[in-house]
Coordinates of C-alpha atoms and ligand atoms in Angstrom, one line a residue:
X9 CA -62.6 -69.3 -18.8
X10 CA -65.3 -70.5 -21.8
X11 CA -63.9 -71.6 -25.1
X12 CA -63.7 -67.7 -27.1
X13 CA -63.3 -67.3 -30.4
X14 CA -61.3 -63.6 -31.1
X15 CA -60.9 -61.9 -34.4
X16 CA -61.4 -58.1 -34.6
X17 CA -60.1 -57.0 -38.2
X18 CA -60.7 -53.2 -37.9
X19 CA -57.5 -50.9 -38.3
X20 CA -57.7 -48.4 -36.1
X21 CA -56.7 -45.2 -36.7
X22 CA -56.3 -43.2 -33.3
X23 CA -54.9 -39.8 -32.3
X24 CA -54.4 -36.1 -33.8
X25 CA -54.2 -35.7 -37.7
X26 CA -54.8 -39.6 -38.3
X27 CA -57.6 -38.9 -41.1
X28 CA -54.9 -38.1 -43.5
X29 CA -54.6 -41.4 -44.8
X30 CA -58.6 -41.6 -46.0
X31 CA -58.1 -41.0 -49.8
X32 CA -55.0 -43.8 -49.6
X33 CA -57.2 -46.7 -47.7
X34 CA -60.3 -46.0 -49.4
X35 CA -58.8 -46.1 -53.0
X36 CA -57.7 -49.3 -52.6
X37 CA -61.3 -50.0 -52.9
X38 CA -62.1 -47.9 -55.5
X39 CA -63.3 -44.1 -55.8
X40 CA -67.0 -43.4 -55.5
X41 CA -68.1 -43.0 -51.9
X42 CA -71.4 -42.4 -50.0
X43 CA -70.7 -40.1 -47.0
X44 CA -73.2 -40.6 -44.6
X45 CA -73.3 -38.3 -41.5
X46 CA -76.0 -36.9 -39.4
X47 CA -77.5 -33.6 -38.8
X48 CA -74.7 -30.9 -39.5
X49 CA -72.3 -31.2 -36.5
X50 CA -69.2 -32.3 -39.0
X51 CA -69.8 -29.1 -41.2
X52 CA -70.0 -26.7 -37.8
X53 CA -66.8 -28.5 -36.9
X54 CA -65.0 -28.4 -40.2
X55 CA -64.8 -32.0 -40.0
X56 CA -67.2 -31.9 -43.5
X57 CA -64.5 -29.3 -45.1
X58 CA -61.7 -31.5 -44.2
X59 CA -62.9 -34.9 -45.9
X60 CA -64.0 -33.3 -49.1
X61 CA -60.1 -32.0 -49.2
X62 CA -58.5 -35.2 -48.4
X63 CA -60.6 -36.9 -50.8
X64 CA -60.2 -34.7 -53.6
X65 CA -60.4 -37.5 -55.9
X66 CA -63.1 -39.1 -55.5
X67 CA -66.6 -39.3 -56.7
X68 CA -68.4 -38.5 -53.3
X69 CA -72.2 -39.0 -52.9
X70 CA -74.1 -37.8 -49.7
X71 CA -76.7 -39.3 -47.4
X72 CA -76.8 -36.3 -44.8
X73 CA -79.3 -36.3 -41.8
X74 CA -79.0 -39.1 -40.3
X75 CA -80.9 -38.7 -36.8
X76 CA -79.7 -40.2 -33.1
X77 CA -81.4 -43.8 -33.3
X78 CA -80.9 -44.6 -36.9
X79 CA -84.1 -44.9 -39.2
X80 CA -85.0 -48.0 -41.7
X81 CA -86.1 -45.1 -44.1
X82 CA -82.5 -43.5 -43.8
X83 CA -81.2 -47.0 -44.7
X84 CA -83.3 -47.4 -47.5
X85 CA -82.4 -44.5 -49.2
X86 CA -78.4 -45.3 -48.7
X87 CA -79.4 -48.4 -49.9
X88 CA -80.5 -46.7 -53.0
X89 CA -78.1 -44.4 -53.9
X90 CA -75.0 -47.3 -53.7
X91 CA -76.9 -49.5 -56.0
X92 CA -77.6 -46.3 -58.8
X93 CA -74.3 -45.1 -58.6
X94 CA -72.2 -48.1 -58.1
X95 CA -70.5 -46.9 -55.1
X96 CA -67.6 -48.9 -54.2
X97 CA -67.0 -47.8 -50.1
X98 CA -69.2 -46.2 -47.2
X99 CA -68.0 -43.5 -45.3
X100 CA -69.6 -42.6 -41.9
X101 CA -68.5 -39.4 -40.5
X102 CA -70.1 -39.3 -37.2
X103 CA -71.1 -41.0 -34.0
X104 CA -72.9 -44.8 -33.4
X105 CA -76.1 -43.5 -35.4
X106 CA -74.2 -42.6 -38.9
X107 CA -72.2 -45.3 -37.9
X108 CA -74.9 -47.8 -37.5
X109 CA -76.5 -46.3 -40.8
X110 CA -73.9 -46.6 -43.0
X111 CA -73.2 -50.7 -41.6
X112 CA -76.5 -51.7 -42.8
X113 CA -76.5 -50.2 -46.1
X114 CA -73.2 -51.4 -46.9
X115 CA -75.3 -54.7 -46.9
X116 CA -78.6 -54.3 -48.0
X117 CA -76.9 -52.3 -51.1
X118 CA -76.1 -55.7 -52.4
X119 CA -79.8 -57.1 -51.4
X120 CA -82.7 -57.1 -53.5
X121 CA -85.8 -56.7 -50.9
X122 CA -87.0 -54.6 -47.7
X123 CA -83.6 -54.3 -45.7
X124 CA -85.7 -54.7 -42.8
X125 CA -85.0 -58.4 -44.0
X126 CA -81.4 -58.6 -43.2
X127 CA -81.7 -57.4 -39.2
X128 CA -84.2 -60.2 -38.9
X129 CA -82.2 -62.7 -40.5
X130 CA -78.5 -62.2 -40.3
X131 CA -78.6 -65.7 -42.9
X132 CA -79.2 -63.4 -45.8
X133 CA -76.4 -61.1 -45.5
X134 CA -73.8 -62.4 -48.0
X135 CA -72.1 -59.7 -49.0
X136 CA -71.1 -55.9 -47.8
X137 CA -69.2 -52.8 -49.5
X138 CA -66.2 -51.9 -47.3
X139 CA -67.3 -49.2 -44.3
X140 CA -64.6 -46.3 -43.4
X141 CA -65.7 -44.4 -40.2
X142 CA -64.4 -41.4 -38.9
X143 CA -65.7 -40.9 -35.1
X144 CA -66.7 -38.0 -33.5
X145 CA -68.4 -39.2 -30.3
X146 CA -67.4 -41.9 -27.9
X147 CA -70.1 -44.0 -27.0
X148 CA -71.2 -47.6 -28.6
X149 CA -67.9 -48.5 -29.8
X150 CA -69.6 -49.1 -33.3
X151 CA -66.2 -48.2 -35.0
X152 CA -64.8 -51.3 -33.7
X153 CA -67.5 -53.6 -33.5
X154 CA -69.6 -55.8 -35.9
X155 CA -73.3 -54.9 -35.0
X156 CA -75.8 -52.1 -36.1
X157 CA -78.6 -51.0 -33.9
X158 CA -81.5 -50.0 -36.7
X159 CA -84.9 -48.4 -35.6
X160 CA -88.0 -49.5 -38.2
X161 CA -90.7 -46.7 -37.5
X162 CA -93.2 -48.6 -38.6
X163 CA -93.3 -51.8 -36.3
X164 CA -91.7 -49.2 -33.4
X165 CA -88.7 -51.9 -33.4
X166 CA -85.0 -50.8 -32.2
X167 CA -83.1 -54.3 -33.3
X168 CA -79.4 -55.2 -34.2
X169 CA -77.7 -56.9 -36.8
X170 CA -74.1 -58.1 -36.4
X171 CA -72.0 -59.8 -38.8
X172 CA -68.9 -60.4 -39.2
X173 CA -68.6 -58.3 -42.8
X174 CA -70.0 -55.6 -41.0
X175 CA -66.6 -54.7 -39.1
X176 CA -65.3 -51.0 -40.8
X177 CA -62.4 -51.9 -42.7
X178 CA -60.4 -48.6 -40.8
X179 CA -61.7 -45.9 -38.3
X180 CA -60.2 -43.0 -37.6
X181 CA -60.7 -42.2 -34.0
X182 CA -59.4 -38.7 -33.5
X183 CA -60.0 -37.2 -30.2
X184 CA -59.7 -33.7 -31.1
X185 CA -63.2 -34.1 -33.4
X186 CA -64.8 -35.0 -29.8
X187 CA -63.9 -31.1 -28.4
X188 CA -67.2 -29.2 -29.9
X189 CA -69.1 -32.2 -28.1
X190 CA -71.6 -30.7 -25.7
X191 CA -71.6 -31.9 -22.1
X192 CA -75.3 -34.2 -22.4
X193 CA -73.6 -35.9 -25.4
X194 CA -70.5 -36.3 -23.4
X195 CA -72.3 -37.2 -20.3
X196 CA -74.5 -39.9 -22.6
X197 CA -72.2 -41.3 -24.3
X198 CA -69.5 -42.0 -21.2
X199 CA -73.0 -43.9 -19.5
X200 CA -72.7 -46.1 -22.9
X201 CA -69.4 -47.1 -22.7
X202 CA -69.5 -47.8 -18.9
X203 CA -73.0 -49.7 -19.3
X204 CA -71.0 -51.7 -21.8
X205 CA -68.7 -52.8 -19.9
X206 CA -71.1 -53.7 -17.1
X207 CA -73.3 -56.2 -19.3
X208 CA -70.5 -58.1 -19.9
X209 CA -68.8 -57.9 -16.5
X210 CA -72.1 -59.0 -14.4
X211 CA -72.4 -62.0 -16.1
X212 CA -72.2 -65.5 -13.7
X213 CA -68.8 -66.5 -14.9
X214 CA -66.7 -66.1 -12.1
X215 CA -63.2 -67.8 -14.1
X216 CA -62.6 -64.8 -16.5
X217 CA -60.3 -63.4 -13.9
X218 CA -58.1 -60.9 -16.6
X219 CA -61.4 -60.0 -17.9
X220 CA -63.1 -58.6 -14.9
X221 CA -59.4 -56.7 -13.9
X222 CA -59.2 -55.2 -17.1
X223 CA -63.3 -54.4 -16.9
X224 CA -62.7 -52.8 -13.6
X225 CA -60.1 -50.5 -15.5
X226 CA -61.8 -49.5 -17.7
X227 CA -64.5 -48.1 -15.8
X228 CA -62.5 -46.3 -13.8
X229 CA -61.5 -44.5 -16.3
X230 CA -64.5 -43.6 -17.7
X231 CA -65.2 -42.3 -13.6
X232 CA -62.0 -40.4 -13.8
X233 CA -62.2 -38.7 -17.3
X234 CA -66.1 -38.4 -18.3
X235 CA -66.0 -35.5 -15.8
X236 CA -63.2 -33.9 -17.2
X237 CA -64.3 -33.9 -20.4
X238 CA -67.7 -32.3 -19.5
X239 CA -65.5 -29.3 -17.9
X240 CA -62.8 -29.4 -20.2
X241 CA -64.4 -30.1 -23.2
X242 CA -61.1 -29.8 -25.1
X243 CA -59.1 -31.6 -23.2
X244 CA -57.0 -34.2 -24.9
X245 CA -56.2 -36.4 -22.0
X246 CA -59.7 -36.9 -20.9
X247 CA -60.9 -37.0 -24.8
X248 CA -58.1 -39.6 -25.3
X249 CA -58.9 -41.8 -22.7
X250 CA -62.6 -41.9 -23.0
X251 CA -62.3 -42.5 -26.8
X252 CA -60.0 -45.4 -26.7
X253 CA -62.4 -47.1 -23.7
X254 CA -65.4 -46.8 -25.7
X255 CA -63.5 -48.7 -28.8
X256 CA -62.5 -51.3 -26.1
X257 CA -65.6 -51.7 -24.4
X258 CA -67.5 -53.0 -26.6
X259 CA -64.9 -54.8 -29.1
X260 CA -65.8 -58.4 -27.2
X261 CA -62.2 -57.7 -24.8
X262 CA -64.3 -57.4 -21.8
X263 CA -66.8 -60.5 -22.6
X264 CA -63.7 -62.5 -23.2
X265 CA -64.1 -66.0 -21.8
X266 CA -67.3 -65.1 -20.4
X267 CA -70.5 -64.8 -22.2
X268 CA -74.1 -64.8 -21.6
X269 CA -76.5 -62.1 -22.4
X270 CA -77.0 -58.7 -22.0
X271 CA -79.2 -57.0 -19.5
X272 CA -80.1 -53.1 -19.3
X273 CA -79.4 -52.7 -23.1
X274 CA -82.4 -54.6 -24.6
X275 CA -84.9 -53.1 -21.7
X276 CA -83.2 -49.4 -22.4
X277 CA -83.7 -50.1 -26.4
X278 CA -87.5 -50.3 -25.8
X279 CA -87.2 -47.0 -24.5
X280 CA -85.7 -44.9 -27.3
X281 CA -87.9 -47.4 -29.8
X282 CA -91.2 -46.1 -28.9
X283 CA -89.9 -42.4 -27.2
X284 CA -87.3 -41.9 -29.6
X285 CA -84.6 -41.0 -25.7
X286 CA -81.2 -40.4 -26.3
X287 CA -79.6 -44.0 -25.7
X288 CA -77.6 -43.3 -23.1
X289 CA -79.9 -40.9 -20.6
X290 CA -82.4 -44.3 -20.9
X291 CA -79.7 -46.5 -19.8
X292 CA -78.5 -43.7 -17.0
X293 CA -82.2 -43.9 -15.7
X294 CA -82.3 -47.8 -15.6
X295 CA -79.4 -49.1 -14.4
X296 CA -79.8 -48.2 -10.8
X297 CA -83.3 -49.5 -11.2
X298 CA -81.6 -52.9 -12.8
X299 CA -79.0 -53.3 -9.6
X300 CA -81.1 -52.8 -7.2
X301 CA -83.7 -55.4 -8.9
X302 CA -81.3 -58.0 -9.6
X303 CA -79.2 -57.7 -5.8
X304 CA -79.7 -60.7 -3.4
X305 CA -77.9 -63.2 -1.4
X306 CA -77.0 -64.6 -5.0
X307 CA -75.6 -61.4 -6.7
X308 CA -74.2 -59.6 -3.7
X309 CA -70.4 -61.0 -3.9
X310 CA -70.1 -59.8 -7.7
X311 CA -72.2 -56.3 -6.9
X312 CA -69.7 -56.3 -3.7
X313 CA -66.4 -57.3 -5.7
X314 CA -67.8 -53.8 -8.5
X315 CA -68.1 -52.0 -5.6
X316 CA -64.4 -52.1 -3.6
X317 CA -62.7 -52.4 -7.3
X318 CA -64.3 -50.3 -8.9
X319 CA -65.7 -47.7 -6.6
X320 CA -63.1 -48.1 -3.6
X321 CA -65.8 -48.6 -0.9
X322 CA -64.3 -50.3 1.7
X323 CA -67.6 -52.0 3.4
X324 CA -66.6 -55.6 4.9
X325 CA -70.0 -57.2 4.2
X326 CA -71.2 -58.3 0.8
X327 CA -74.7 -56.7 0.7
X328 CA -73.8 -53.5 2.6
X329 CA -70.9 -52.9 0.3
X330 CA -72.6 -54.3 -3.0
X331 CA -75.3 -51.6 -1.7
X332 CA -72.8 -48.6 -1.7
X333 CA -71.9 -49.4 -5.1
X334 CA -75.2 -49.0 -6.6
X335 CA -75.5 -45.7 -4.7
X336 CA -72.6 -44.4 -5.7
X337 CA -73.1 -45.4 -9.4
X338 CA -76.7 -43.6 -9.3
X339 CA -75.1 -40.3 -8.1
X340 CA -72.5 -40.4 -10.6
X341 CA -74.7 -40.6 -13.5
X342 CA -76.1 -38.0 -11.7
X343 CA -73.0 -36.1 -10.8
X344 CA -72.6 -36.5 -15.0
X345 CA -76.2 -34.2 -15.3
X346 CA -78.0 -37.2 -16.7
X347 CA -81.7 -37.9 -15.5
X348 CA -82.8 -40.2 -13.0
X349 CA -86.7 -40.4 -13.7
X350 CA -88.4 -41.4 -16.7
X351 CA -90.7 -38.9 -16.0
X352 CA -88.0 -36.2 -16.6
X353 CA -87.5 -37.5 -20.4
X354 CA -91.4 -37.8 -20.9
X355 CA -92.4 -41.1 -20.4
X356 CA -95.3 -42.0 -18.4
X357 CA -97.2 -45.4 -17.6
X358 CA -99.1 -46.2 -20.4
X359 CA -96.6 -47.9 -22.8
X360 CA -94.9 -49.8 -20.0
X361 CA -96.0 -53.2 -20.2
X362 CA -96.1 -53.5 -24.3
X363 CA -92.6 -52.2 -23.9
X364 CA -91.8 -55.2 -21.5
X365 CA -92.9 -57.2 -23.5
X366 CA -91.4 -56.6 -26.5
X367 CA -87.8 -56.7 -23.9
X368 CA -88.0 -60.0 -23.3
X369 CA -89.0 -61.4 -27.1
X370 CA -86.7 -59.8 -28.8
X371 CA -83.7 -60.7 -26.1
X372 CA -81.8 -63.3 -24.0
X373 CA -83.0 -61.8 -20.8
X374 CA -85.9 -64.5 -20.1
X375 CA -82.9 -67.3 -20.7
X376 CA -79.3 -66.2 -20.6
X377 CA -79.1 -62.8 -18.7
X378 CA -77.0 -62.8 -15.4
X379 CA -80.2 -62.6 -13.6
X380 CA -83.0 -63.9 -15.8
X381 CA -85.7 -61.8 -15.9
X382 CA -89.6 -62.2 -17.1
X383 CA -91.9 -59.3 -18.1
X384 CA -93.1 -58.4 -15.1
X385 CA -89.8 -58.0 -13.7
X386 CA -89.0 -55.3 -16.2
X387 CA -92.2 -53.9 -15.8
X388 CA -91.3 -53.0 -12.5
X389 CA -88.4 -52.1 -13.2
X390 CA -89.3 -49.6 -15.4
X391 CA -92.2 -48.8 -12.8
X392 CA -89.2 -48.1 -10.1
X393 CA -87.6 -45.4 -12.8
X394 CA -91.6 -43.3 -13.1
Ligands
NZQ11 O1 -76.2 -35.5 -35.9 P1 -75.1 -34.6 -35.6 O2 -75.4 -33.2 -36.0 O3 -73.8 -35.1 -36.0 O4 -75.1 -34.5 -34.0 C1 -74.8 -35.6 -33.2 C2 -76.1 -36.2 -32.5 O5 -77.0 -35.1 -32.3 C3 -74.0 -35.2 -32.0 N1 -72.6 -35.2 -32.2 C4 -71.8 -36.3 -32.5 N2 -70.5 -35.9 -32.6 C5 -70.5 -34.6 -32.3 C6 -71.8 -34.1 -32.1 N3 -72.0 -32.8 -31.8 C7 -71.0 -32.0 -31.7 N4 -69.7 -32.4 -31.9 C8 -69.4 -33.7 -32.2 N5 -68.1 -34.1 -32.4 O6 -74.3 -36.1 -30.9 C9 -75.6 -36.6 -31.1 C10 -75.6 -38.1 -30.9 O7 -75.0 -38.8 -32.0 P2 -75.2 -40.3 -32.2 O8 -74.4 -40.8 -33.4 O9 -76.7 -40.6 -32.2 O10 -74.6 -40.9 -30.8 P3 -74.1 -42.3 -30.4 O11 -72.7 -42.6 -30.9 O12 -74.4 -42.4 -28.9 O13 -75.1 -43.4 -31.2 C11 -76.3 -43.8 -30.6 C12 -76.9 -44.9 -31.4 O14 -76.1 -46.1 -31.4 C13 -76.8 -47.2 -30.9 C14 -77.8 -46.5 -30.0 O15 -78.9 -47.4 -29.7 C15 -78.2 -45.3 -30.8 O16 -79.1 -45.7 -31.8 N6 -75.9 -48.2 -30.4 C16 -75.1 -48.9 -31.2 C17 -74.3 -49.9 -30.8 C18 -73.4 -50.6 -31.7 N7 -73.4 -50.3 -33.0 O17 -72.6 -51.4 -31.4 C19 -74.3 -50.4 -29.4 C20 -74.9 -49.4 -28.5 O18 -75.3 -50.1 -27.3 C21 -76.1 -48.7 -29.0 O19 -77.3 -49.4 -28.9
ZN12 ZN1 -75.1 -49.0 -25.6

């Protein structure tokens, strides 16, 4: 296994009721929060109700409306209101977007320029107000994790910044909040958490032997239970299970000992940057696209090994098996009610080789990706989804 190093300082809140100790944690901080959520699920849900009664207390201001695929204008104005007011914690009460939102201005509130700054050089974030989250969507695993995926309209870029300070401090992951999800949501968000865990997991370390069991796990789960939740949306087991996945999948546990960089995410990013896609229906379109691309002689025994373990196919040969697991993957997503065409979300040819281009500069997959791959390569990729 490579030299890792491990530190994930989030307290995790998990399971039924667990928001009650909000006004406790945050005070230790102080008591004038900015709430940042998106576009009026949490007051449908009650969830809204709920936070203003536990934190009774406190001084709360709002940043409301914050829209799948975070905005740098959204960011600015968070930004804003923490340095007027002197807020002393971030709140998001949401999924990966308000998430995402509320971990960038919890920097750029103590930064003086264009935030814009900090997501292209991590250098300049020094300092960061402490972020609470309470989730209500399983999906990026942003409520364990360090990184932000920001959207600036103007340049059409969709980039991250990650950073250590940007951990929350505590998340409450509640999987009752997840019941009033609807099934696309569901559906794209159990695609994120299983893509997660296959950018780390086809990687060309072969040594991380715990980490590719444990990988395999956790996708089966997300086969068992993202179904279930679709039918069921209330149903606890399946919400449970999905919700503690997601945290897991993308907390570094799965890359541990492994490395390298990631491959369907940066060309998938490109997507929802210039068509504004929900993140997970780009990556459900692409990654069959990306398996069959990358398989050969060279990839077969790892595509083979996903295939028995996680899929139970039971094809002797390497490439015929390895096969059967990229087929069975694409029907799943399909199975889940997610598209398969780009066509079917809107996008045609036109934007597909700026978007390739922009893939491979602003990501490892020209140099450290399992299979490296140039712009032409994710043009036809993307060509393969039209
Ligand atoms: O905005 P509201 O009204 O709350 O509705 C949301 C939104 O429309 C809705 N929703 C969320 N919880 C709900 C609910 N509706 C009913 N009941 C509930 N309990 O679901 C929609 C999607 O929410 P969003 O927060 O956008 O979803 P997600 O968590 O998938 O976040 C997507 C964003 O995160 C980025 C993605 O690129 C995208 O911008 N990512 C962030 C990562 C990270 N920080 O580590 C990694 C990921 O790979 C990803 O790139
Ligand atoms: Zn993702």
């Amino acid at each position: 296994m490579n030299n890792y190093e491990y530190h994930v300082p989030t307290d995790i809140r998990f399971g039924r009721d667990q928001i009650s100790c909000l006004d406790k944690e945050i005070g230790k901080f102080g008591n004038k929060v900015l709430m940042v959520y998106g576009g009026g699920s949490i007051k449908l849900s009650g969830l809204y109700d709920k936070v203003y009664k536990i934190l009774n207390d406190f001084e709360i201001y709002e940043l409301p409306g914050i829209e799948p695929n975070p905005k740098l204008s959204s960011v600015k104005m968070g930004a804003a209101i923490c340095k007027q007011y002197g807020i002393e914690a971030v709140l998001a009460v949401g999924g990966g977007s308000s998430i995402d939102a509320a971990k960038h201005i919890a920097c750029a509130a103590f930064y003086d320029g264009d935030p814009w700054d900090l997501v292209l050089d991590r250098s300049l974030v020094t300092r960061a107000l402490p972020i609470f989250t309470v989730l209500t969507i399983s999906a990026t695993g942003s409520e364990m994790n360090p990184g932000a995926v920001i959207s600036n309209e103007k340049t059409k870029e969709k980039l991250e910044i990650n950073h250590p300070l940007l951990y929350p401090t505590l998340s409450v992951c509640d999987p009752s909040y997840q019941f009033t999800l609807p099934a696309r949501q569901t559906a794209a968000g159990t695609v994120d958490i299983l893509s997660h865990i296959m950018e780390q997991y086809f990687q060309p370390n072969d040594h991380a032997y715990i980490t590719d069991r444990l990988s395999e796990v956790a996708m089966k789960t997300c086969i068992k239970y993202g179904p279930i939740a679709i039918a069921e949306p209330d149903n606890y087991e399946a919400r449970s299970n999905l919700m503690w996945t997601g945290s897991l999948a993308l907390n570094h546990l799965f890359t541990f000992g492994k490395g390298g960089a990631w491959s369907v995410h940066p060309i998938e990013h490109e997507l929802s940057a210039f068509y504004d896609i929900t993140h997970g229906v780009g990556l459900a379109i692409l990654t069959p696209a990306w398996m069959k691309h990358v398989l050969s002689d060279e990839t077969a025994g790892r595509f083979a090994m996903y295939a028995r373990n996680v899929w139970d196919v039971s094809q002797e040969d390497d490439m015929t098996a390895a096969k059967a697991g990229i087929l069975r993957t694409q029907r799943f997503f399909r199975e889940l009610g997610m598209p398969d065409k780009l066509s079917e979300v809107g996008i045609d040819d036109s934007r597909l080789s700026e978007m390739a281009a922009e893939a491979i500069r602003t990501s490892g997959l020209s140099t450290r990706a399992y299979v490296k791959l140039n712009a032409s390569d994710v043009e036809n990729i993307y060509r393969e989804c039209l």
